[in-house]
Amino acid sequence: MRRAVCPGSFDPVTNGHVDIVARASYLFDEVVVAVGVNKSKNRLFTAEERMDMLNEACREFPNVKVDGFSGLLTTYCQEHDVHAIVKGLRAVSDFDYELQMAQMNSSLADVETVFVPTSPEYSFLASSLVKEVAAFGGDVSGLVPDFVRTRLVERLEENRRKGEQ
Ligand code: PNS
């Protein structure tokens, strides 16, 4: 059984993420979308919300499941008998850090990183940019699944209201 993880924060999942997961699901027998739930980072969505959106976004891929992990990704891989990490590469600027992480991860566990080039139509896409565009009222349809766009707009509006109180 060839099993891989697609790790990330997915705050929130974008169409670029879905594209990478779809292609990983073609390459591997089983793919786990592993959502980092480490507490330290400031997120717009909770881990449960991010996983919930991923489950919806990936429901068309029968060999894909969504799981959360805390701590090291390599520990998750060891505990779940996973030997491949799939990462999307958008541009050369992603490569330095991704290479460093890949080498660190393979020094920690028996795991290889497989880089998949992002499809050109998503090469500029990042969750952080999508949140910023949406926060300033920009249209993010086509960048994230429709139901994610709805939840994003709702959450930003909730946060804006809370900020006004
Ligand atoms: O979507 P992101 O924020 O680029 O995802 C980064 C993620 C979660 C894949 C990365 O930060 C990670 O693997 N974190 C787990 C902690 C860990 O294993 N750190 C050592 C990396 S060499």
GROMACS .gro file of N, CA and C and ligand atoms in nm:
model
  517
    1MET      N    1   0.085  -0.120   0.000
    1MET     CA    2   0.000   0.000   0.000
    1MET      C    3   0.089   0.125   0.000
    2ARG      N    4   0.077   0.207  -0.104
    2ARG     CA    5   0.155   0.332  -0.109
    2ARG      C    6   0.071   0.441  -0.045
    3ARG      N    7   0.121   0.489   0.070
    3ARG     CA    8   0.043   0.587   0.147
    3ARG      C    9   0.122   0.716   0.157
    4ALA      N   10   0.054   0.829   0.145
    4ALA     CA   11   0.123   0.959   0.155
    4ALA      C   12   0.044   1.055   0.242
    5VAL      N   13   0.114   1.153   0.296
    5VAL     CA   14   0.045   1.263   0.365
    5VAL      C   15   0.062   1.391   0.283
    6CYS      N   16  -0.041   1.472   0.283
    6CYS     CA   17  -0.034   1.610   0.232
    6CYS      C   18  -0.052   1.699   0.355
    7PRO      N   19   0.058   1.749   0.411
    7PRO     CA   20   0.044   1.826   0.535
    7PRO      C   21   0.025   1.975   0.508
    8GLY      N   22  -0.032   2.044   0.604
    8GLY     CA   23  -0.047   2.189   0.590
    8GLY      C   24  -0.131   2.246   0.702
    9SER      N   25  -0.145   2.378   0.697
    9SER     CA   26  -0.230   2.446   0.795
    9SER      C   27  -0.373   2.457   0.742
   10PHE      N   28  -0.387   2.478   0.612
   10PHE     CA   29  -0.518   2.482   0.546
   10PHE      C   30  -0.614   2.581   0.615
   11ASP      N   31  -0.569   2.704   0.629
   11ASP     CA   32  -0.648   2.805   0.702
   11ASP      C   33  -0.690   2.919   0.609
   12PRO      N   34  -0.781   2.897   0.516
   12PRO     CA   35  -0.856   2.775   0.488
   12PRO      C   36  -0.799   2.704   0.365
   13VAL      N   37  -0.860   2.587   0.335
   13VAL     CA   38  -0.823   2.513   0.213
   13VAL      C   39  -0.853   2.600   0.090
   14THR      N   40  -0.760   2.597  -0.007
   14THR     CA   41  -0.779   2.671  -0.133
   14THR      C   42  -0.794   2.570  -0.248
   15ASN      N   43  -0.828   2.623  -0.365
   15ASN     CA   44  -0.835   2.535  -0.483
   15ASN      C   45  -0.696   2.482  -0.521
   16GLY      N   46  -0.592   2.557  -0.484
   16GLY     CA   47  -0.456   2.508  -0.507
   16GLY      C   48  -0.427   2.385  -0.423
   17HIS      N   49  -0.471   2.387  -0.297
   17HIS     CA   50  -0.454   2.268  -0.211
   17HIS      C   51  -0.529   2.149  -0.271
   18VAL      N   52  -0.653   2.174  -0.312
   18VAL     CA   53  -0.736   2.063  -0.364
   18VAL      C   54  -0.670   2.002  -0.488
   19ASP      N   55  -0.611   2.088  -0.569
   19ASP     CA   56  -0.542   2.039  -0.690
   19ASP      C   57  -0.426   1.946  -0.652
   20ILE      N   58  -0.349   1.984  -0.552
   20ILE     CA   59  -0.235   1.899  -0.509
   20ILE      C   60  -0.286   1.767  -0.450
   21VAL      N   61  -0.391   1.776  -0.368
   21VAL     CA   62  -0.447   1.654  -0.307
   21VAL      C   63  -0.500   1.562  -0.417
   22ALA      N   64  -0.568   1.619  -0.516
   22ALA     CA   65  -0.622   1.537  -0.626
   22ALA      C   66  -0.510   1.463  -0.698
   23ARG      N   67  -0.401   1.534  -0.721
   23ARG     CA   68  -0.291   1.470  -0.796
   23ARG      C   69  -0.219   1.368  -0.709
   24ALA      N   70  -0.209   1.395  -0.580
   24ALA     CA   71  -0.149   1.295  -0.488
   24ALA      C   72  -0.238   1.170  -0.484
   25SER      N   73  -0.369   1.190  -0.490
   25SER     CA   74  -0.461   1.075  -0.482
   25SER      C   75  -0.449   0.988  -0.606
   26TYR      N   76  -0.399   1.046  -0.715
   26TYR     CA   77  -0.376   0.969  -0.838
   26TYR      C   78  -0.245   0.890  -0.828
   27LEU      N   79  -0.148   0.948  -0.756
   27LEU     CA   80  -0.016   0.886  -0.748
   27LEU      C   81  -0.006   0.779  -0.641
   28PHE      N   82  -0.087   0.793  -0.534
   28PHE     CA   83  -0.075   0.704  -0.418
   28PHE      C   84  -0.206   0.628  -0.396
   29ASP      N   85  -0.194   0.513  -0.328
   29ASP     CA   86  -0.314   0.433  -0.299
   29ASP      C   87  -0.402   0.503  -0.196
   30GLU      N   88  -0.335   0.564  -0.097
   30GLU     CA   89  -0.410   0.630   0.010
   30GLU      C   90  -0.341   0.761   0.045
   31VAL      N   91  -0.418   0.866   0.062
   31VAL     CA   92  -0.362   0.996   0.095
   31VAL      C   93  -0.430   1.048   0.222
   32VAL      N   94  -0.349   1.092   0.316
   32VAL     CA   95  -0.403   1.156   0.436
   32VAL      C   96  -0.370   1.304   0.428
   33VAL      N   97  -0.472   1.387   0.428
   33VAL     CA   98  -0.450   1.531   0.438
   33VAL      C   99  -0.433   1.560   0.587
   34ALA      N  100  -0.311   1.595   0.625
   34ALA     CA  101  -0.276   1.606   0.767
   34ALA      C  102  -0.273   1.754   0.806
   35VAL      N  103  -0.367   1.790   0.892
   35VAL     CA  104  -0.383   1.930   0.931
   35VAL      C  105  -0.304   1.956   1.059
   36GLY      N  106  -0.208   2.047   1.050
   36GLY     CA  107  -0.128   2.082   1.168
   36GLY      C  108  -0.215   2.156   1.269
   37VAL      N  109  -0.222   2.102   1.389
   37VAL     CA  110  -0.309   2.164   1.491
   37VAL      C  111  -0.227   2.223   1.605
   38ASN      N  112  -0.096   2.240   1.582
   38ASN     CA  113  -0.013   2.299   1.687
   38ASN      C  114  -0.070   2.434   1.729
   39LYS      N  115  -0.074   2.455   1.860
   39LYS     CA  116  -0.149   2.568   1.916
   39LYS      C  117  -0.086   2.705   1.888
   40SER      N  118   0.044   2.709   1.865
   40SER     CA  119   0.116   2.836   1.871
   40SER      C  120   0.070   2.941   1.768
   41LYS      N  121   0.014   2.896   1.657
   41LYS     CA  122  -0.012   2.993   1.551
   41LYS      C  123  -0.152   3.052   1.558
   42ASN      N  124  -0.159   3.176   1.511
   42ASN     CA  125  -0.285   3.248   1.510
   42ASN      C  126  -0.365   3.210   1.385
   43ARG      N  127  -0.476   3.144   1.405
   43ARG     CA  128  -0.555   3.096   1.291
   43ARG      C  129  -0.688   3.168   1.283
   44LEU      N  130  -0.742   3.176   1.160
   44LEU     CA  131  -0.876   3.231   1.142
   44LEU      C  132  -0.980   3.125   1.178
   45PHE      N  133  -0.949   2.999   1.142
   45PHE     CA  134  -1.041   2.888   1.168
   45PHE      C  135  -0.978   2.790   1.267
   46THR      N  136  -1.063   2.728   1.349
   46THR     CA  137  -1.013   2.627   1.443
   46THR      C  138  -0.970   2.502   1.363
   47ALA      N  139  -0.898   2.415   1.429
   47ALA     CA  140  -0.855   2.291   1.363
   47ALA      C  141  -0.977   2.211   1.315
   48GLU      N  142  -1.082   2.206   1.399
   48GLU     CA  143  -1.202   2.130   1.361
   48GLU      C  144  -1.266   2.191   1.237
   49GLU      N  145  -1.272   2.324   1.233
   49GLU     CA  146  -1.332   2.390   1.117
   49GLU      C  147  -1.250   2.365   0.990
   50ARG      N  148  -1.118   2.372   1.005
   50ARG     CA  149  -1.031   2.350   0.888
   50ARG      C  150  -1.046   2.207   0.836
   51MET      N  151  -1.056   2.111   0.930
   51MET     CA  152  -1.071   1.971   0.890
   51MET      C  153  -1.208   1.946   0.827
   52ASP      N  154  -1.307   2.011   0.883
   52ASP     CA  155  -1.443   2.001   0.831
   52ASP      C  156  -1.448   2.050   0.685
   53MET      N  157  -1.385   2.164   0.659
   53MET     CA  158  -1.385   2.219   0.523
   53MET      C  159  -1.306   2.128   0.428
   54LEU      N  160  -1.196   2.070   0.479
   54LEU     CA  161  -1.118   1.979   0.395
   54LEU      C  162  -1.197   1.853   0.360
   55ASN      N  163  -1.269   1.801   0.460
   55ASN     CA  164  -1.351   1.682   0.434
   55ASN      C  165  -1.450   1.709   0.321
   56GLU      N  166  -1.511   1.825   0.327
   56GLU     CA  167  -1.608   1.864   0.222
   56GLU      C  168  -1.536   1.881   0.087
   57ALA      N  169  -1.421   1.949   0.090
   57ALA     CA  170  -1.350   1.980  -0.035
   57ALA      C  171  -1.293   1.855  -0.102
   58CYS      N  172  -1.265   1.751  -0.020
   58CYS     CA  173  -1.199   1.630  -0.074
   58CYS      C  174  -1.294   1.512  -0.085
   59ARG      N  175  -1.423   1.535  -0.067
   59ARG     CA  176  -1.517   1.423  -0.060
   59ARG      C  177  -1.523   1.344  -0.191
   60GLU      N  178  -1.484   1.408  -0.303
   60GLU     CA  179  -1.492   1.336  -0.431
   60GLU      C  180  -1.377   1.237  -0.451
   61PHE      N  181  -1.278   1.239  -0.362
   61PHE     CA  182  -1.163   1.149  -0.378
   61PHE      C  183  -1.175   1.034  -0.276
   62PRO      N  184  -1.210   0.915  -0.324
   62PRO     CA  185  -1.240   0.805  -0.231
   62PRO      C  186  -1.120   0.758  -0.149
   63ASN      N  187  -0.998   0.780  -0.200
   63ASN     CA  188  -0.879   0.731  -0.127
   63ASN      C  189  -0.814   0.841  -0.042
   64VAL      N  190  -0.887   0.949  -0.018
   64VAL     CA  191  -0.833   1.060   0.063
   64VAL      C  192  -0.909   1.070   0.194
   65LYS      N  193  -0.834   1.080   0.304
   65LYS     CA  194  -0.899   1.110   0.432
   65LYS      C  195  -0.828   1.227   0.498
   66VAL      N  196  -0.896   1.286   0.593
   66VAL     CA  197  -0.843   1.405   0.660
   66VAL      C  198  -0.817   1.370   0.806
   67ASP      N  199  -0.703   1.414   0.856
   67ASP     CA  200  -0.670   1.387   0.997
   67ASP      C  201  -0.595   1.507   1.053
   68GLY      N  202  -0.593   1.519   1.183
   68GLY     CA  203  -0.516   1.626   1.245
   68GLY      C  204  -0.388   1.569   1.304
   69PHE      N  205  -0.286   1.652   1.316
   69PHE     CA  206  -0.166   1.606   1.387
   69PHE      C  207  -0.109   1.722   1.466
   70SER      N  208  -0.050   1.687   1.581
   70SER     CA  209   0.022   1.789   1.658
   70SER      C  210   0.164   1.737   1.676
   71GLY      N  211   0.255   1.826   1.708
   71GLY     CA  212   0.395   1.783   1.721
   71GLY      C  213   0.458   1.771   1.583
   72LEU      N  214   0.556   1.681   1.575
   72LEU     CA  215   0.631   1.668   1.449
   72LEU      C  216   0.552   1.587   1.345
   73LEU      N  217   0.562   1.631   1.221
   73LEU     CA  218   0.499   1.557   1.111
   73LEU      C  219   0.560   1.417   1.100
   74THR      N  220   0.691   1.408   1.122
   74THR     CA  221   0.757   1.277   1.108
   74THR      C  222   0.707   1.178   1.214
   75THR      N  223   0.670   1.229   1.331
   75THR     CA  224   0.614   1.139   1.433
   75THR      C  225   0.480   1.083   1.385
   76TYR      N  226   0.401   1.171   1.326
   76TYR     CA  227   0.272   1.125   1.269
   76TYR      C  228   0.299   1.018   1.163
   77CYS      N  229   0.398   1.044   1.076
   77CYS     CA  230   0.428   0.947   0.969
   77CYS      C  231   0.470   0.812   1.028
   78GLN      N  232   0.556   0.817   1.130
   78GLN     CA  233   0.602   0.691   1.191
   78GLN      C  234   0.486   0.616   1.255
   79GLU      N  235   0.400   0.690   1.322
   79GLU     CA  236   0.289   0.624   1.392
   79GLU      C  237   0.184   0.567   1.297
   80HIS      N  238   0.180   0.619   1.173
   80HIS     CA  239   0.077   0.576   1.078
   80HIS      C  240   0.136   0.503   0.957
   81ASP      N  241   0.261   0.461   0.969
   81ASP     CA  242   0.326   0.385   0.863
   81ASP      C  243   0.318   0.457   0.728
   82VAL      N  244   0.352   0.586   0.730
   82VAL     CA  245   0.353   0.668   0.608
   82VAL      C  246   0.498   0.698   0.573
   83HIS      N  247   0.533   0.680   0.445
   83HIS     CA  248   0.673   0.702   0.405
   83HIS      C  249   0.688   0.808   0.296
   84ALA      N  250   0.581   0.879   0.268
   84ALA     CA  251   0.590   0.985   0.167
   84ALA      C  252   0.511   1.109   0.211
   85ILE      N  253   0.573   1.223   0.192
   85ILE     CA  254   0.509   1.352   0.218
   85ILE      C  255   0.496   1.421   0.082
   86VAL      N  256   0.376   1.464   0.047
   86VAL     CA  257   0.358   1.534  -0.081
   86VAL      C  258   0.342   1.683  -0.053
   87LYS      N  259   0.423   1.762  -0.122
   87LYS     CA  260   0.417   1.908  -0.107
   87LYS      C  261   0.403   1.971  -0.245
   88GLY      N  262   0.322   2.074  -0.255
   88GLY     CA  263   0.312   2.152  -0.378
   88GLY      C  264   0.420   2.259  -0.379
   89LEU      N  265   0.479   2.280  -0.495
   89LEU     CA  266   0.578   2.388  -0.512
   89LEU      C  267   0.521   2.490  -0.608
   90ARG      N  268   0.502   2.613  -0.560
   90ARG     CA  269   0.442   2.716  -0.646
   90ARG      C  270   0.547   2.785  -0.731
   91ALA      N  271   0.663   2.807  -0.673
   91ALA     CA  272   0.766   2.886  -0.741
   91ALA      C  273   0.901   2.850  -0.680
   92VAL      N  274   1.007   2.897  -0.743
   92VAL     CA  275   1.142   2.870  -0.693
   92VAL      C  276   1.156   2.922  -0.549
   93SER      N  277   1.084   3.030  -0.520
   93SER     CA  278   1.093   3.089  -0.386
   93SER      C  279   1.044   2.993  -0.277
   94ASP      N  280   0.957   2.899  -0.312
   94ASP     CA  281   0.913   2.798  -0.214
   94ASP      C  282   1.023   2.695  -0.187
   95PHE      N  283   1.112   2.680  -0.286
   95PHE     CA  284   1.198   2.562  -0.286
   95PHE      C  285   1.298   2.557  -0.170
   96ASP      N  286   1.362   2.672  -0.139
   96ASP     CA  287   1.466   2.671  -0.035
   96ASP      C  288   1.414   2.613   0.096
   97TYR      N  289   1.302   2.669   0.142
   97TYR     CA  290   1.249   2.625   0.271
   97TYR      C  291   1.194   2.483   0.263
   98GLU      N  292   1.129   2.451   0.152
   98GLU     CA  293   1.073   2.317   0.137
   98GLU      C  294   1.184   2.211   0.132
   99LEU      N  295   1.294   2.246   0.065
   99LEU     CA  296   1.407   2.152   0.059
   99LEU      C  297   1.465   2.129   0.199
  100GLN      N  298   1.478   2.239   0.274
  100GLN     CA  299   1.531   2.229   0.410
  100GLN      C  300   1.440   2.140   0.496
  101MET      N  301   1.308   2.162   0.484
  101MET     CA  302   1.214   2.079   0.562
  101MET      C  303   1.221   1.933   0.517
  102ALA      N  304   1.230   1.912   0.386
  102ALA     CA  305   1.235   1.774   0.334
  102ALA      C  306   1.358   1.702   0.388
  103GLN      N  307   1.471   1.773   0.390
  103GLN     CA  308   1.595   1.710   0.437
  103GLN      C  309   1.590   1.686   0.587
  104MET      N  310   1.534   1.782   0.660
  104MET     CA  311   1.518   1.763   0.805
  104MET      C  312   1.426   1.644   0.831
  105ASN      N  313   1.315   1.639   0.761
  105ASN     CA  314   1.220   1.529   0.784
  105ASN      C  315   1.281   1.394   0.751
  106SER      N  316   1.360   1.387   0.643
  106SER     CA  317   1.417   1.256   0.609
  106SER      C  318   1.530   1.219   0.704
  107SER      N  319   1.587   1.321   0.774
  107SER     CA  320   1.688   1.287   0.875
  107SER      C  321   1.622   1.237   1.004
  108LEU      N  322   1.496   1.272   1.022
  108LEU     CA  323   1.425   1.234   1.145
  108LEU      C  324   1.354   1.100   1.133
  109ALA      N  325   1.315   1.064   1.012
  109ALA     CA  326   1.236   0.941   0.993
  109ALA      C  327   1.256   0.888   0.852
  110ASP      N  328   1.210   0.765   0.833
  110ASP     CA  329   1.222   0.700   0.703
  110ASP      C  330   1.108   0.751   0.614
  111VAL      N  331   1.125   0.875   0.567
  111VAL     CA  332   1.019   0.937   0.489
  111VAL      C  333   1.079   1.024   0.378
  112GLU      N  334   1.022   1.010   0.258
  112GLU     CA  335   1.066   1.090   0.144
  112GLU      C  336   0.965   1.201   0.117
  113THR      N  337   1.014   1.315   0.070
  113THR     CA  338   0.922   1.421   0.027
  113THR      C  339   0.913   1.421  -0.125
  114VAL      N  340   0.791   1.424  -0.175
  114VAL     CA  341   0.766   1.428  -0.319
  114VAL      C  342   0.710   1.566  -0.351
  115PHE      N  343   0.781   1.641  -0.436
  115PHE     CA  344   0.734   1.774  -0.474
  115PHE      C  345   0.650   1.766  -0.600
  116VAL      N  346   0.534   1.828  -0.595
  116VAL     CA  347   0.445   1.833  -0.711
  116VAL      C  348   0.432   1.980  -0.752
  117PRO      N  349   0.464   2.010  -0.879
  117PRO     CA  350   0.452   2.151  -0.920
  117PRO      C  351   0.306   2.195  -0.921
  118THR      N  352   0.282   2.308  -0.860
  118THR     CA  353   0.146   2.364  -0.859
  118THR      C  354   0.100   2.392  -1.002
  119SER      N  355  -0.025   2.365  -1.031
  119SER     CA  356  -0.078   2.399  -1.163
  119SER      C  357  -0.067   2.549  -1.184
  120PRO      N  358  -0.030   2.593  -1.306
  120PRO     CA  359  -0.002   2.736  -1.329
  120PRO      C  360  -0.116   2.828  -1.284
  121GLU      N  361  -0.240   2.783  -1.298
  121GLU     CA  362  -0.351   2.873  -1.261
  121GLU      C  363  -0.361   2.899  -1.111
  122TYR      N  364  -0.285   2.819  -1.032
  122TYR     CA  365  -0.287   2.839  -0.886
  122TYR      C  366  -0.152   2.884  -0.832
  123SER      N  367  -0.061   2.922  -0.919
  123SER     CA  368   0.078   2.944  -0.874
  123SER      C  369   0.090   3.066  -0.782
  124PHE      N  370  -0.009   3.154  -0.781
  124PHE     CA  371  -0.003   3.274  -0.696
  124PHE      C  372  -0.086   3.258  -0.569
  125LEU      N  373  -0.144   3.140  -0.554
  125LEU     CA  374  -0.246   3.122  -0.450
  125LEU      C  375  -0.185   3.083  -0.315
  126ALA      N  376  -0.229   3.151  -0.210
  126ALA     CA  377  -0.189   3.115  -0.074
  126ALA      C  378  -0.305   3.151   0.018
  127SER      N  379  -0.326   3.069   0.122
  127SER     CA  380  -0.437   3.096   0.214
  127SER      C  381  -0.426   3.237   0.272
  128SER      N  382  -0.303   3.279   0.305
  128SER     CA  383  -0.284   3.410   0.367
  128SER      C  384  -0.332   3.522   0.273
  129LEU      N  385  -0.301   3.509   0.145
  129LEU     CA  386  -0.343   3.612   0.048
  129LEU      C  387  -0.494   3.610   0.027
  130VAL      N  388  -0.550   3.490   0.023
  130VAL     CA  389  -0.695   3.478   0.007
  130VAL      C  390  -0.765   3.548   0.123
  131LYS      N  391  -0.714   3.528   0.245
  131LYS     CA  392  -0.775   3.592   0.363
  131LYS      C  393  -0.763   3.744   0.354
  132GLU      N  394  -0.647   3.790   0.308
  132GLU     CA  395  -0.627   3.935   0.299
  132GLU      C  396  -0.720   3.996   0.193
  133VAL      N  397  -0.729   3.931   0.077
  133VAL     CA  398  -0.817   3.983  -0.029
  133VAL      C  399  -0.961   3.986   0.021
  134ALA      N  400  -1.005   3.875   0.083
  134ALA     CA  401  -1.143   3.868   0.131
  134ALA      C  402  -1.167   3.973   0.241
  135ALA      N  403  -1.068   3.995   0.327
  135ALA     CA  404  -1.084   4.091   0.437
  135ALA      C  405  -1.107   4.232   0.385
  136PHE      N  406  -1.052   4.261   0.266
  136PHE     CA  407  -1.071   4.394   0.208
  136PHE      C  408  -1.183   4.396   0.103
  137GLY      N  409  -1.267   4.291   0.109
  137GLY     CA  410  -1.386   4.291   0.025
  137GLY      C  411  -1.363   4.241  -0.117
  138GLY      N  412  -1.244   4.185  -0.145
  138GLY     CA  413  -1.216   4.134  -0.280
  138GLY      C  414  -1.288   4.003  -0.305
  139ASP      N  415  -1.304   3.971  -0.431
  139ASP     CA  416  -1.377   3.850  -0.471
  139ASP      C  417  -1.281   3.732  -0.478
  140VAL      N  418  -1.302   3.632  -0.394
  140VAL     CA  419  -1.213   3.516  -0.394
  140VAL      C  420  -1.278   3.393  -0.458
  141SER      N  421  -1.388   3.415  -0.528
  141SER     CA  422  -1.448   3.299  -0.595
  141SER      C  423  -1.352   3.252  -0.705
  142GLY      N  424  -1.343   3.123  -0.720
  142GLY     CA  425  -1.245   3.065  -0.813
  142GLY      C  426  -1.113   3.034  -0.746
  143LEU      N  427  -1.091   3.093  -0.629
  143LEU     CA  428  -0.965   3.068  -0.555
  143LEU      C  429  -0.984   2.964  -0.445
  144VAL      N  430  -1.104   2.960  -0.392
  144VAL     CA  431  -1.139   2.861  -0.289
  144VAL      C  432  -1.273   2.799  -0.328
  145PRO      N  433  -1.305   2.679  -0.277
  145PRO     CA  434  -1.438   2.624  -0.305
  145PRO      C  435  -1.546   2.722  -0.257
  146ASP      N  436  -1.661   2.719  -0.323
  146ASP     CA  437  -1.768   2.816  -0.291
  146ASP      C  438  -1.808   2.815  -0.144
  147PHE      N  439  -1.822   2.694  -0.087
  147PHE     CA  440  -1.866   2.689   0.053
  147PHE      C  441  -1.758   2.747   0.146
  148VAL      N  442  -1.631   2.738   0.105
  148VAL     CA  443  -1.523   2.798   0.186
  148VAL      C  444  -1.532   2.951   0.178
  149ARG      N  445  -1.562   3.000   0.059
  149ARG     CA  446  -1.576   3.146   0.042
  149ARG      C  447  -1.687   3.198   0.134
  150THR      N  448  -1.798   3.125   0.139
  150THR     CA  449  -1.909   3.167   0.225
  150THR      C  450  -1.865   3.171   0.372
  151ARG      N  451  -1.796   3.065   0.415
  151ARG     CA  452  -1.754   3.059   0.556
  151ARG      C  453  -1.649   3.164   0.587
  152LEU      N  454  -1.565   3.192   0.488
  152LEU     CA  455  -1.460   3.293   0.506
  152LEU      C  456  -1.522   3.432   0.524
  153VAL      N  457  -1.615   3.464   0.438
  153VAL     CA  458  -1.681   3.596   0.446
  153VAL      C  459  -1.754   3.608   0.580
  154GLU      N  460  -1.822   3.499   0.620
  154GLU     CA  461  -1.895   3.501   0.749
  154GLU      C  462  -1.800   3.523   0.866
  155ARG      N  463  -1.687   3.449   0.866
  155ARG     CA  464  -1.593   3.458   0.978
  155ARG      C  465  -1.529   3.597   0.987
  156LEU      N  466  -1.494   3.652   0.870
  156LEU     CA  467  -1.433   3.785   0.870
  156LEU      C  468  -1.533   3.889   0.921
  157GLU      N  469  -1.658   3.870   0.884
  157GLU     CA  470  -1.763   3.962   0.930
  157GLU      C  471  -1.783   3.949   1.082
  158GLU      N  472  -1.786   3.824   1.130
  158GLU     CA  473  -1.798   3.800   1.276
  158GLU      C  474  -1.684   3.870   1.349
  159ASN      N  475  -1.561   3.851   1.299
  159ASN     CA  476  -1.444   3.910   1.364
  159ASN      C  477  -1.448   4.062   1.360
  160ARG      N  478  -1.498   4.114   1.248
  160ARG     CA  479  -1.508   4.260   1.234
  160ARG      C  480  -1.607   4.315   1.339
  161ARG      N  481  -1.721   4.242   1.354
  161ARG     CA  482  -1.822   4.286   1.452
  161ARG      C  483  -1.764   4.280   1.593
  162LYS      N  484  -1.691   4.169   1.622
  162LYS     CA  485  -1.631   4.154   1.757
  162LYS      C  486  -1.533   4.269   1.783
  163GLY      N  487  -1.458   4.305   1.679
  163GLY     CA  488  -1.359   4.415   1.692
  163GLY      C  489  -1.424   4.548   1.720
  164GLU      N  490  -1.550   4.562   1.677
  164GLU     CA  491  -1.620   4.690   1.697
  164GLU      C  492  -1.680   4.702   1.836
  165GLN      N  493  -1.693   4.582   1.905
  165GLN     CA  494  -1.762   4.584   2.037
  165GLN      C  495  -1.674   4.645   2.145
  166PNS     O1  496   0.051   2.519   0.530
  166PNS     P1  497   0.182   2.540   0.598
  166PNS     O2  498   0.170   2.640   0.712
  166PNS     O3  499   0.292   2.570   0.503
  166PNS     O4  500   0.216   2.398   0.667
  166PNS     C1  501   0.335   2.382   0.737
  166PNS     C2  502   0.341   2.243   0.803
  166PNS     C3  503   0.223   2.221   0.896
  166PNS     C4  504   0.341   2.136   0.695
  166PNS     C5  505   0.477   2.241   0.879
  166PNS     O5  506   0.486   2.355   0.959
  166PNS     C6  507   0.493   2.118   0.965
  166PNS     O6  508   0.523   2.012   0.914
  166PNS     N1  509   0.471   2.137   1.097
  166PNS     C7  510   0.478   2.031   1.193
  166PNS     C8  511   0.597   2.049   1.286
  166PNS     C9  512   0.721   1.988   1.225
  166PNS     O7  513   0.724   1.871   1.188
  166PNS     N2  514   0.826   2.070   1.212
  166PNS    C10  515   0.952   2.032   1.154
  166PNS    C11  516   0.951   2.062   1.005
  166PNS     S1  517   1.107   2.021   0.933
   0.00000   0.00000   0.00000
